[in-house]
Coordinates of C-alpha atoms and ligand atoms in Angstrom, one line a residue:
X1045 CA 229.7 73.9 297.7
X1046 CA 230.5 73.4 301.1
X1047 CA 233.1 75.5 302.9
X1048 CA 236.1 74.2 305.0
X1049 CA 238.2 76.3 307.3
X1050 CA 241.0 74.9 309.8
X1051 CA 243.2 76.4 312.3
X1052 CA 246.3 75.1 314.3
X1053 CA 248.1 77.8 316.4
X1054 CA 248.4 79.7 319.6
X1055 CA 244.7 80.9 319.9
X1056 CA 241.4 79.2 320.8
X1057 CA 240.5 77.8 317.3
X1058 CA 236.7 77.8 317.8
X1059 CA 236.1 81.7 317.2
X1060 CA 238.4 81.6 314.4
X1061 CA 236.8 79.0 312.7
X1062 CA 233.2 80.3 313.5
X1063 CA 234.1 83.6 311.8
X1064 CA 235.6 81.8 308.8
X1065 CA 232.7 79.6 308.2
X1066 CA 230.3 82.8 308.1
X1067 CA 232.6 84.1 305.4
X1068 CA 232.4 80.9 303.4
X1069 CA 228.5 80.3 304.2
X1070 CA 227.9 81.4 300.5
X1071 CA 229.1 78.1 299.8
X1072 CA 226.4 76.2 301.6
X1073 CA 224.5 76.6 304.6
X1074 CA 222.4 73.4 305.0
X1075 CA 224.2 72.7 308.3
X1076 CA 227.5 73.6 310.1
X1077 CA 230.0 72.0 312.6
X1078 CA 233.3 71.9 314.2
X1079 CA 235.8 69.4 315.6
X1080 CA 238.4 70.6 318.1
X1081 CA 241.3 68.6 319.3
X1082 CA 242.3 69.0 322.9
X1083 CA 243.3 65.4 324.0
X1084 CA 240.1 64.0 322.6
X1085 CA 237.8 65.4 319.9
X1086 CA 235.2 67.6 320.8
X1087 CA 232.4 67.9 317.8
X1088 CA 229.5 70.2 317.9
X1089 CA 227.5 70.4 314.5
X1090 CA 223.8 70.5 313.3
X1091 CA 221.4 71.4 310.9
X1092 CA 221.0 75.2 310.3
X1093 CA 223.4 78.0 309.8
X1094 CA 226.7 79.0 311.2
X1095 CA 224.7 81.3 313.5
X1096 CA 223.1 78.5 315.1
X1097 CA 226.2 76.4 315.5
X1098 CA 227.6 79.6 317.0
X1099 CA 224.9 79.9 319.5
X1100 CA 225.3 76.0 320.4
X1101 CA 229.2 76.8 321.1
X1102 CA 228.2 80.0 323.1
X1103 CA 226.1 77.8 325.5
X1104 CA 228.7 74.8 325.6
X1105 CA 232.1 76.0 324.5
X1106 CA 234.7 73.7 322.7
X1107 CA 238.4 74.3 323.5
X1108 CA 241.3 73.4 321.5
X1109 CA 243.9 75.3 319.6
X1110 CA 243.5 73.0 316.6
X1111 CA 240.4 72.4 314.7
X1112 CA 238.3 72.2 311.7
X1113 CA 235.0 73.5 310.5
X1114 CA 232.4 73.0 307.7
X1115 CA 229.5 74.6 306.3
X1116 CA 227.4 72.1 304.0
X1117 CA 225.4 72.1 300.7
X1118 CA 224.0 68.7 300.9
X1119 CA 224.9 66.4 298.2
X1120 CA 224.8 62.8 299.6
X1121 CA 222.3 62.5 302.7
X1122 CA 219.6 64.8 303.8
X1123 CA 220.6 68.1 305.6
X1124 CA 220.1 66.9 309.2
X1125 CA 222.0 66.9 312.2
X1126 CA 223.7 63.3 311.9
X1127 CA 224.8 64.0 308.2
X1128 CA 226.5 67.2 309.2
X1129 CA 230.2 67.4 309.0
X1130 CA 232.5 66.8 310.7
X1131 CA 232.4 63.2 310.3
X1132 CA 234.1 60.7 312.4
X1133 CA 235.4 57.1 312.3
X1134 CA 234.2 54.2 314.2
X1135 CA 236.9 54.8 317.2
X1136 CA 236.0 58.5 317.2
X1137 CA 239.6 59.5 316.8
X1138 CA 239.6 60.7 313.4
X1139 CA 237.5 63.7 312.4
X1140 CA 237.3 65.2 309.0
X1141 CA 235.5 67.8 306.8
X1142 CA 235.0 67.3 303.2
X1143 CA 233.9 69.4 300.1
X1144 CA 233.2 67.3 297.0
X1145 CA 231.6 64.0 296.2
X1146 CA 233.1 60.5 296.8
X1147 CA 231.8 58.7 293.6
X1148 CA 232.7 55.3 294.9
X1149 CA 231.3 55.6 298.3
X1150 CA 228.9 52.7 297.6
X1151 CA 231.4 49.9 296.9
X1152 CA 233.6 51.3 299.6
X1153 CA 231.3 51.2 302.3
X1154 CA 230.1 47.8 301.5
X1155 CA 233.9 46.7 301.8
X1156 CA 234.1 48.4 305.0
X1157 CA 230.8 47.0 306.4
X1158 CA 232.1 43.5 305.5
X1159 CA 235.0 44.2 307.6
X1160 CA 233.0 44.9 310.5
X1161 CA 232.6 48.6 310.3
X1162 CA 229.3 50.3 311.1
X1163 CA 228.2 53.5 309.6
X1164 CA 226.1 56.4 311.3
X1165 CA 225.2 58.7 308.6
X1166 CA 224.1 58.5 305.0
X1167 CA 227.0 60.6 303.5
X1168 CA 229.8 59.8 301.1
X1169 CA 232.1 61.4 303.3
X1170 CA 232.2 59.0 306.6
X1171 CA 233.4 56.4 304.3
X1172 CA 236.6 58.3 304.0
X1173 CA 237.1 58.7 307.8
X1174 CA 236.2 54.9 308.2
X1175 CA 238.7 54.1 305.1
X1176 CA 241.4 56.0 306.9
X1177 CA 241.2 54.4 310.2
X1178 CA 240.9 50.8 308.6
X1179 CA 244.1 51.2 307.0
X1180 CA 245.8 53.0 310.1
X1181 CA 244.7 50.3 312.3
X1182 CA 245.2 47.3 310.3
X1183 CA 248.5 48.3 308.2
X1184 CA 252.0 47.5 309.9
X1185 CA 253.4 50.8 311.1
X1186 CA 251.3 52.9 308.8
X1187 CA 251.4 56.7 310.2
X1188 CA 248.4 58.7 309.9
X1189 CA 249.7 60.5 306.8
X1190 CA 250.3 57.1 305.1
X1191 CA 246.9 56.2 306.1
X1192 CA 245.5 59.3 304.4
X1193 CA 247.5 58.8 301.3
X1194 CA 246.6 55.1 301.0
X1195 CA 243.0 55.8 301.4
X1196 CA 243.0 58.5 299.1
X1197 CA 244.3 56.3 296.4
X1198 CA 241.2 54.0 296.7
X1199 CA 238.8 56.9 296.4
X1200 CA 237.2 58.2 293.4
X1201 CA 235.6 61.5 293.0
X1202 CA 236.4 65.0 294.2
X1203 CA 237.5 66.3 297.5
X1204 CA 239.1 69.0 299.6
X1205 CA 239.6 67.5 303.0
X1206 CA 240.9 68.4 306.4
X1207 CA 241.7 65.6 308.6
X1208 CA 242.4 65.4 312.4
X1209 CA 243.5 62.5 314.3
X1210 CA 243.8 62.2 318.2
X1211 CA 247.0 60.2 317.9
X1212 CA 248.9 63.1 316.2
X1213 CA 247.5 66.4 317.9
X1214 CA 250.2 68.7 316.3
X1215 CA 248.9 68.4 312.8
X1216 CA 245.9 68.8 310.3
X1217 CA 246.3 66.9 307.0
X1218 CA 244.7 68.5 304.2
X1219 CA 244.3 67.3 300.5
X1220 CA 242.8 68.5 297.5
X1221 CA 241.4 67.0 294.2
X1222 CA 238.9 69.0 292.3
X1223 CA 237.6 71.1 295.4
X1224 CA 239.7 74.3 296.2
X1225 CA 241.7 74.6 299.2
X1226 CA 244.4 77.1 300.4
X1227 CA 246.7 77.5 303.1
X1228 CA 247.3 80.7 305.2
X1229 CA 250.4 81.3 306.8
X1230 CA 250.5 83.2 309.9
X1231 CA 253.2 83.7 312.8
X1232 CA 253.1 80.6 314.5
X1233 CA 249.8 79.8 313.4
X1234 CA 248.3 78.3 310.1
X1235 CA 245.0 78.6 308.3
X1236 CA 243.1 76.4 306.1
X1237 CA 240.2 77.5 303.8
X1238 CA 238.2 76.7 300.8
X1239 CA 238.7 80.2 299.8
X1240 CA 240.9 83.4 300.8
X1241 CA 238.0 85.1 302.9
X1242 CA 238.4 83.4 306.2
X1243 CA 242.0 84.0 306.2
X1244 CA 241.9 87.8 305.5
X1245 CA 242.5 89.8 308.7
X1246 CA 244.8 87.2 309.9
X1247 CA 247.5 86.7 307.3
X1248 CA 248.0 87.9 303.6
X1249 CA 250.5 85.0 302.8
X1250 CA 248.7 82.0 301.1
X1251 CA 249.5 78.9 299.1
X1252 CA 247.0 77.6 296.7
X1253 CA 247.0 73.7 296.7
X1254 CA 246.7 72.0 293.3
X1255 CA 244.8 68.9 292.7
X1256 CA 246.6 65.8 293.7
X1257 CA 248.3 67.7 296.4
X1258 CA 248.2 67.1 300.1
X1259 CA 249.7 69.1 303.2
X1260 CA 250.7 68.3 306.6
X1261 CA 250.0 71.5 308.3
X1262 CA 251.4 72.4 311.9
X1263 CA 251.4 75.4 313.8
X1264 CA 255.0 76.5 312.7
X1265 CA 255.1 75.2 309.1
X1266 CA 253.7 73.1 306.6
X1267 CA 254.9 70.3 304.1
X1268 CA 253.3 70.1 300.8
X1269 CA 253.6 66.8 298.8
X1270 CA 251.8 64.9 296.1
X1271 CA 249.5 62.4 297.0
X1272 CA 252.1 59.9 295.8
X1273 CA 254.5 61.6 298.3
X1274 CA 256.9 63.5 296.1
X1275 CA 257.6 66.7 298.1
X1276 CA 256.9 70.1 296.5
X1277 CA 257.8 73.6 296.9
X1278 CA 255.1 75.8 296.4
X1279 CA 254.8 79.6 295.7
X1280 CA 253.5 81.9 298.6
X1281 CA 251.1 84.5 297.0
X1282 CA 250.4 87.8 298.4
X1283 CA 246.5 88.5 299.2
X1284 CA 245.1 91.8 298.1
X1285 CA 241.8 91.5 300.0
X1286 CA 240.8 93.6 302.7
X1287 CA 238.3 93.1 305.6
X1288 CA 236.0 96.1 304.1
X1289 CA 235.6 94.2 300.9
X1290 CA 234.2 91.1 302.6
X1291 CA 231.7 93.1 305.0
X1292 CA 228.2 94.4 304.3
X1293 CA 229.3 98.0 304.7
X1294 CA 226.1 99.1 306.1
X1295 CA 223.9 97.6 303.6
X1296 CA 221.3 95.2 304.9
X1297 CA 222.2 92.6 302.6
X1298 CA 225.5 91.5 300.4
X1299 CA 223.4 91.7 297.1
X1300 CA 222.3 95.2 297.6
X1301 CA 225.9 96.1 298.5
X1302 CA 227.1 94.5 295.4
X1303 CA 224.4 95.8 293.1
X1304 CA 225.4 99.5 294.3
X1305 CA 229.0 98.7 294.1
X1306 CA 228.7 98.2 290.4
X1307 CA 229.8 101.8 289.2
X1308 CA 232.9 101.1 291.2
X1309 CA 233.4 97.5 290.1
X1310 CA 232.9 98.3 286.4
X1311 CA 235.2 101.4 286.8
X1312 CA 237.8 98.8 288.3
X1313 CA 237.5 96.5 285.5
X1314 CA 238.0 99.1 282.9
X1315 CA 240.7 100.8 284.9
X1316 CA 244.0 100.8 282.9
X1317 CA 242.7 99.0 280.2
X1318 CA 241.1 101.6 278.1
X1319 CA 242.7 104.6 276.3
X1320 CA 240.2 107.0 275.2
X1321 CA 242.6 109.3 273.8
X1322 CA 244.2 106.9 271.2
X1323 CA 241.3 104.7 270.8
X1324 CA 242.8 101.5 272.2
X1325 CA 242.2 98.6 274.8
X1326 CA 244.9 96.8 276.5
X1327 CA 244.5 93.5 278.1
X1328 CA 247.8 92.4 279.3
X1329 CA 246.7 88.8 280.1
X1330 CA 246.2 88.5 276.4
X1331 CA 249.2 89.7 275.0
X1332 CA 251.0 86.6 274.5
X1333 CA 247.9 84.8 272.7
X1334 CA 246.2 87.6 270.9
X1335 CA 247.7 86.5 267.6
X1336 CA 246.5 83.0 268.0
X1337 CA 242.9 84.3 269.1
X1338 CA 242.7 86.7 266.1
X1339 CA 243.7 83.7 263.8
X1340 CA 241.2 81.4 265.6
X1341 CA 238.6 79.5 263.4
X1342 CA 236.0 79.8 266.0
X1343 CA 235.4 80.7 269.7
X1344 CA 233.7 78.5 272.1
X1345 CA 232.6 80.2 275.2
X1346 CA 231.6 77.8 278.3
X1347 CA 230.0 78.9 281.7
X1348 CA 227.0 78.3 284.0
X1349 CA 224.3 80.3 285.4
X1350 CA 224.8 84.0 285.1
X1351 CA 228.2 83.6 283.7
X1352 CA 226.6 81.6 280.9
X1353 CA 224.4 84.6 280.2
X1354 CA 227.2 86.9 280.1
X1355 CA 228.8 84.3 277.4
X1356 CA 225.8 84.9 275.2
X1357 CA 226.3 88.6 275.3
X1358 CA 229.6 87.7 274.3
X1359 CA 228.4 85.9 271.2
X1360 CA 226.8 88.8 270.0
X1361 CA 229.7 91.1 270.9
X1362 CA 232.4 89.0 269.1
X1363 CA 230.2 88.2 266.1
X1364 CA 229.3 91.9 265.5
X1365 CA 232.6 93.4 266.5
X1366 CA 235.2 90.8 265.5
X1367 CA 233.5 88.8 263.1
X1368 CA 234.5 85.5 264.7
X1369 CA 232.2 82.7 264.7
X1370 CA 231.1 81.9 268.4
X1371 CA 229.2 79.1 270.0
X1372 CA 228.0 79.4 273.6
X1373 CA 228.0 76.1 275.8
X1374 CA 226.3 75.5 278.9
X1375 CA 229.7 73.8 280.4
X1376 CA 227.7 70.8 281.9
X1377 CA 226.6 69.8 278.5
X1378 CA 229.6 70.4 276.7
X1379 CA 231.8 68.1 278.7
X1380 CA 229.6 65.1 278.2
X1381 CA 229.0 65.6 274.5
X1382 CA 231.4 64.5 272.1
X1383 CA 232.4 68.1 271.1
X1384 CA 234.3 68.6 267.9
X1385 CA 237.3 71.0 269.1
X1386 CA 240.6 71.6 267.1
X1387 CA 243.6 73.3 267.6
X1388 CA 242.5 76.2 265.9
X1389 CA 239.7 76.5 268.1
X1390 CA 239.7 78.9 271.1
X1391 CA 237.7 78.0 274.3
X1392 CA 236.8 80.9 276.7
X1393 CA 235.5 80.0 280.1
X1394 CA 233.5 82.5 282.2
X1395 CA 233.4 82.1 285.9
X1396 CA 233.1 84.5 288.9
X1397 CA 234.4 82.1 291.4
X1398 CA 237.0 80.3 288.9
X1399 CA 235.7 77.0 290.8
X1400 CA 232.6 75.8 289.0
X1401 CA 233.3 72.2 288.4
X1402 CA 231.5 71.8 285.0
X1403 CA 233.0 74.8 283.8
X1404 CA 236.5 73.6 284.7
X1405 CA 235.8 70.0 283.3
X1406 CA 234.7 72.1 279.8
X1407 CA 238.0 74.0 280.0
X1408 CA 240.1 70.8 280.5
X1409 CA 238.2 69.0 277.9
X1410 CA 239.0 71.7 275.3
X1411 CA 242.6 71.6 276.3
X1412 CA 242.9 68.0 275.9
X1413 CA 242.2 68.5 272.3
X1414 CA 244.7 71.3 272.0
X1415 CA 242.4 74.2 272.0
X1416 CA 243.8 77.6 273.3
X1417 CA 242.2 78.0 276.9
X1418 CA 241.3 81.5 278.0
X1419 CA 239.5 82.4 281.1
X1420 CA 237.5 85.5 282.3
X1421 CA 237.5 85.0 286.2
X1422 CA 236.8 87.3 289.2
X1423 CA 238.7 85.3 292.0
X1424 CA 242.4 85.8 291.7
X1425 CA 244.2 82.6 292.1
X1426 CA 241.3 80.5 291.5
X1427 CA 241.5 76.8 289.9
X1428 CA 240.4 78.1 286.6
X1429 CA 242.4 81.4 286.4
X1430 CA 245.4 79.0 286.9
X1431 CA 244.3 76.4 284.9
X1432 CA 243.8 78.7 281.7
X1433 CA 246.6 79.6 279.0
X1434 CA 245.8 83.1 279.6
X1435 CA 243.0 85.4 280.8
X1436 CA 241.4 88.4 282.2
X1437 CA 240.3 89.2 285.5
X1438 CA 237.1 91.3 286.2
X1439 CA 238.4 92.9 289.2
X1440 CA 234.8 93.2 290.7
X1441 CA 236.0 92.6 294.2
X1442 CA 234.4 89.8 296.2
X1443 CA 230.9 89.0 295.5
X1444 CA 229.1 87.1 298.4
X1445 CA 225.4 87.4 297.7
X1446 CA 224.5 84.1 296.1
X1447 CA 222.7 86.0 293.3
X1448 CA 225.6 87.3 290.8
X1449 CA 225.3 91.1 290.1
X1450 CA 228.5 92.8 289.6
X1451 CA 230.0 89.6 288.5
X1452 CA 227.8 89.8 285.4
X1453 CA 228.2 93.5 284.6
X1454 CA 232.2 93.0 285.0
X1455 CA 232.1 90.0 282.8
X1456 CA 230.4 91.8 280.0
X1457 CA 232.7 94.7 280.4
X1458 CA 235.6 92.4 279.8
X1459 CA 233.8 90.7 276.9
X1460 CA 233.2 94.3 275.2
X1461 CA 236.9 95.1 275.8
X1462 CA 237.9 91.5 274.1
X1463 CA 235.6 92.0 271.2
X1464 CA 236.8 95.7 270.6
X1465 CA 240.5 94.5 270.8
X1466 CA 240.0 91.5 268.5
X1467 CA 237.8 93.7 266.0
X1468 CA 241.0 95.9 265.8
X1469 CA 243.2 93.2 265.4
X1470 CA 241.2 91.4 262.9
X1471 CA 240.5 94.6 261.0
X1472 CA 236.6 94.1 261.4
X1473 CA 235.6 97.1 263.3
X1474 CA 236.1 100.7 261.6
X1475 CA 238.3 103.2 263.6
X1476 CA 235.4 105.7 264.3
X1477 CA 233.1 103.0 265.6
X1478 CA 235.8 101.7 268.0
X1479 CA 236.6 105.1 269.2
X1480 CA 232.9 105.8 269.9
X1481 CA 232.6 102.3 271.8
X1482 CA 235.6 103.0 273.9
X1483 CA 234.2 106.6 275.0
X1484 CA 231.0 104.9 275.6
X1485 CA 232.5 102.2 277.7
X1486 CA 234.3 104.7 279.8
X1487 CA 230.9 106.7 280.5
X1488 CA 229.2 103.2 281.5
X1489 CA 230.0 103.6 285.4
X1490 CA 228.6 107.2 285.5
X1491 CA 225.6 105.9 283.9
X1492 CA 225.0 103.0 286.1
X1493 CA 225.3 105.4 288.9
X1494 CA 222.4 107.5 287.4
X1495 CA 220.1 104.3 287.1
X1496 CA 221.0 103.5 290.8
X1497 CA 219.9 107.0 291.6
X1498 CA 216.4 105.8 290.5
X1499 CA 216.3 102.7 292.6
X1500 CA 213.3 104.2 294.9
X1501 CA 211.1 104.1 291.8
X1502 CA 212.1 100.4 291.1
X1503 CA 211.4 99.5 294.9
X1504 CA 207.8 101.2 294.5
X1505 CA 207.1 99.3 291.4
X1506 CA 208.4 96.2 293.3
X1507 CA 205.6 96.4 295.8
X1508 CA 203.1 96.3 293.2
X1509 CA 204.3 92.9 291.8
X1510 CA 205.5 91.3 295.1
X1511 CA 202.8 88.6 294.9
X1512 CA 202.8 87.9 291.0
X1513 CA 202.9 84.2 290.5
X1514 CA 204.7 84.4 287.2
X1515 CA 206.9 86.9 285.2
X1516 CA 208.0 87.1 281.5
X1517 CA 211.1 88.7 280.4
X1518 CA 211.3 89.6 276.9
X1519 CA 214.6 91.0 275.0
X1520 CA 215.9 90.9 271.8
X1521 CA 219.4 90.9 270.3
X1522 CA 222.2 92.0 273.1
X1523 CA 219.0 92.2 275.4
X1524 CA 217.9 88.7 275.1
X1525 CA 220.6 87.2 277.5
X1526 CA 219.7 90.1 279.8
X1527 CA 216.0 88.8 279.7
X1528 CA 217.2 85.5 280.8
X1529 CA 219.4 87.0 283.6
X1530 CA 216.6 89.1 284.8
X1531 CA 214.2 85.9 285.1
X1532 CA 217.1 84.1 286.9
X1533 CA 217.5 86.7 289.3
X1534 CA 213.9 86.6 290.1
X1535 CA 213.6 82.9 290.5
X1536 CA 216.9 82.6 292.6
X1537 CA 216.0 84.8 295.2
X1538 CA 212.2 85.3 295.4
X1539 CA 211.2 82.0 294.1
X1540 CA 208.7 83.3 291.6
X1541 CA 208.5 81.5 288.7
X1542 CA 210.0 83.5 285.8
X1543 CA 211.0 82.9 282.3
X1544 CA 213.2 85.0 279.9
X1545 CA 212.4 84.7 276.2
X1546 CA 213.5 86.3 272.8
X1547 CA 210.7 88.3 272.3
X1548 CA 209.5 87.4 268.8
X1549 CA 209.8 83.9 270.2
X1550 CA 207.1 84.5 272.7
X1551 CA 204.5 83.8 269.8
X1552 CA 205.6 80.2 269.9
X1553 CA 204.3 79.4 273.2
X1554 CA 204.6 81.9 276.3
X1555 CA 201.9 84.0 274.7
X1556 CA 199.3 81.5 275.8
X1557 CA 200.2 82.2 279.5
X1558 CA 199.6 86.0 279.3
X1559 CA 196.5 87.5 280.9
X1560 CA 195.9 90.4 283.3
X1561 CA 197.7 88.7 286.1
X1562 CA 201.2 88.3 284.0
X1563 CA 203.7 91.0 284.5
X1564 CA 205.9 91.1 281.4
X1565 CA 209.4 93.0 281.5
X1566 CA 210.4 94.1 278.3
X1567 CA 213.9 95.1 277.8
X1568 CA 213.4 97.5 274.7
X1569 CA 216.8 99.3 274.5
X1570 CA 218.4 98.1 271.1
X1571 CA 217.8 100.6 268.5
X1572 CA 217.8 98.6 265.3
X1573 CA 215.0 96.3 266.8
X1574 CA 212.8 98.9 268.4
X1575 CA 210.0 98.8 266.1
X1576 CA 209.7 95.0 266.3
X1577 CA 209.7 95.2 270.2
X1578 CA 207.0 97.7 270.0
X1579 CA 204.9 95.2 268.0
X1580 CA 205.6 92.5 270.8
X1581 CA 204.5 95.1 273.5
X1582 CA 201.5 95.6 271.5
X1583 CA 200.7 91.7 271.4
X1584 CA 201.1 91.5 275.0
X1585 CA 198.8 94.5 275.8
X1586 CA 196.3 93.0 273.4
X1587 CA 196.2 90.1 275.8
X1588 CA 196.1 92.4 278.9
X1589 CA 199.5 91.6 280.2
X1590 CA 201.2 94.2 282.2
X1591 CA 204.1 96.0 280.6
X1592 CA 207.2 96.9 282.7
X1593 CA 209.6 98.5 279.9
X1594 CA 213.2 98.9 280.6
X1595 CA 214.1 101.3 277.7
X1596 CA 216.1 104.6 276.8
X1597 CA 214.9 107.7 278.5
X1598 CA 214.0 109.0 274.9
X1599 CA 212.2 105.9 273.8
X1600 CA 208.9 107.8 274.2
X1601 CA 206.7 105.3 272.1
X1602 CA 207.7 102.5 274.7
X1603 CA 207.3 104.5 277.6
X1604 CA 203.9 105.7 276.6
X1605 CA 202.8 101.9 275.9
X1606 CA 204.2 100.6 279.3
X1607 CA 202.4 100.5 282.6
X1608 CA 205.7 101.2 284.3
X1609 CA 208.8 102.3 282.8
X1610 CA 212.5 102.5 284.1
X1611 CA 214.3 104.7 281.9
X1612 CA 217.8 104.2 281.3
X1613 CA 220.5 106.5 279.7
X1614 CA 221.1 106.2 276.1
X1615 CA 224.1 104.1 275.0
X1616 CA 225.3 102.1 272.0
X1617 CA 223.5 99.0 271.4
X1618 CA 226.2 96.6 272.1
X1619 CA 226.7 98.2 275.6
X1620 CA 223.1 98.3 276.9
X1621 CA 223.2 95.2 278.8
X1622 CA 225.7 96.9 281.2
X1623 CA 222.7 99.1 282.1
X1624 CA 219.6 97.4 281.4
X1625 CA 220.5 94.4 283.7
X1626 CA 220.6 96.9 286.8
X1627 CA 216.9 97.8 287.2
X1628 CA 216.3 94.0 286.9
X1629 CA 218.7 93.1 289.7
X1630 CA 216.7 95.8 291.8
X1631 CA 213.6 94.6 290.9
X1632 CA 214.4 91.0 292.0
X1633 CA 216.1 92.3 295.2
X1634 CA 213.2 94.5 296.3
X1635 CA 210.3 91.9 295.6
X1636 CA 212.4 89.1 297.4
X1637 CA 212.8 91.5 300.5
X1638 CA 209.1 92.3 300.2
X1639 CA 208.5 88.3 300.4
X1640 CA 210.6 87.9 303.4
X1641 CA 213.1 85.7 301.5
X1642 CA 216.6 85.2 302.5
X1643 CA 218.4 87.4 299.8
X1644 CA 221.9 86.6 300.2
X1645 CA 221.4 82.8 301.1
X1646 CA 218.4 81.5 299.0
X1647 CA 217.1 78.1 299.6
X1648 CA 218.8 75.2 297.9
X1649 CA 221.5 77.5 296.1
X1650 CA 225.1 77.7 296.6
X1651 CA 227.2 80.5 295.2
X1652 CA 230.1 78.2 294.2
X1653 CA 229.0 75.0 292.6
X1654 CA 232.2 72.6 292.9
X1655 CA 230.1 69.5 292.6
X1656 CA 228.8 68.2 288.9
Ligands
G6P2183 C1 225.9 79.3 290.9 C2 225.6 80.7 291.3 C3 225.4 81.4 290.2 C4 226.5 81.5 289.2 C5 226.6 80.0 288.8 C6 228.2 80.0 288.0 O1 225.0 78.6 290.3 O2 224.7 80.6 292.4 O3 225.3 82.9 290.7 O4 226.3 82.3 288.0 O5 227.1 79.2 289.8 O6 229.2 80.2 288.9 P1 230.5 81.0 288.5 O7 231.4 81.1 289.6 O8 231.2 79.7 287.6 O9 230.3 82.2 287.7

């Protein structure tokens, strides 16, 4: 939520910041702004996307070789011009951008008002600028850095901050607690960003700040310290991202590019991990913890959104293949319950971004109780990836479309590999079955390719259902989570109300909604429940519901019952979500495009939810 970019160096900062903000726009796009320092602070900001800010800057440029920028997902204060970042102190000498929430902003604001400060905005962020100035102006010999430090000690909440002061035009001060921030080290220039994408193409040397750290960033260097002023030596990481990976590559939308990237993304995820000849799975990230995992009493899986859906598939996988009891938790609920966790439990968090605030909090809760903490993340070096005891990267490459696609299929691929590995270790999966699954998994990228080859028929079908007001998605076992995921995709990007349900559960409520206007997407790709699914289809048809079937190419009975069908190649039941999810992604994409929706940046959403 919210993206931050900063630059200090030898080039005009404005273009670099704008380009960086565009790459971070997936984090929020309610408003955008920049502050450049060139003697005085020059600020341009306003409601709307980064492109709007870019046009403003073209008409009236901001000059300066030091600056900060922000793209906002509104939490406190309406998404309007005034509440856009950067925010300034009363004198106008301090400007800052913020990602996070200042929870005690109300009491701080009251105190500052009592001291005579007046506020321009409804945001929590403005309070920080004012507080720093209050301390700076009224303390004895307090430097800008000390004022920031003292202010942050009073602040409760989460922040990634980048701050400028006109008195110290050679530095940007940044600080992190709960919201990601990294530094890019260039040659005579430094970059600041919420994630690595704005830095790609400028430098591949990065430092990830941890919670409770701040940095004083100059054009020719940086110092990292704790908020308590203890100097730190940070590891410099090499970025492996390329520009190609963060561009659309000829596709009209990132989402479509990412859907079509799935054969490659899943292949990358499996690469070097599957050995088809000797029927084994190798997950280097789990080597040191596999014995503890195999001896666990229980696996708790936590995540949000699409990652939670992948976790539900994981529940079926681990129980079936490794006979390990699993609980799947919404990360946001888990953290505020009084969960019973012991040292014999293993917590597995799943997160594409590795930054989701609730998932991170669930992870920390489990760690506090002594559970082993594992992660399945996509973003290398993300907070969750660094905070877990061990884990497996999905290697999907950057996912920029707000609606997750390749993140889901690669997460499920990792979970399948983990479940096979664990099943082998616990002796719960027989040799032949394991060999068959490994062979089949290896063939999944090719099978996804075959489904994508039929995208035109999904597109034609989408035209017929573009204006349906509601959709119902039904699945059983492994494909119940896929039904949830299909419905989520449609809601997210086309704003059509959709519900995912276990097919049999339909009789306990949703069946009342079915009439001739209701498209019902039936995911019928699991063999041992096929007969039951056929009965459910009949029940829908008897009430004139319109059946769209996602089913095996050989499943003639279902194909004959359906008004439309998307045949998918045959595979093992437990691998079917890797295939059945693809037509559902395409269906939601084409419907959203037909409805004129902003596919990559749907209203009110953000890709990385770093606030609770
Ligand atoms: C947001 C995104 C979803 C994503 C969820 C969890 O809601 O819009 O696409 O599934 O966050 O994100 P994570 O990065 O933890 O997987």
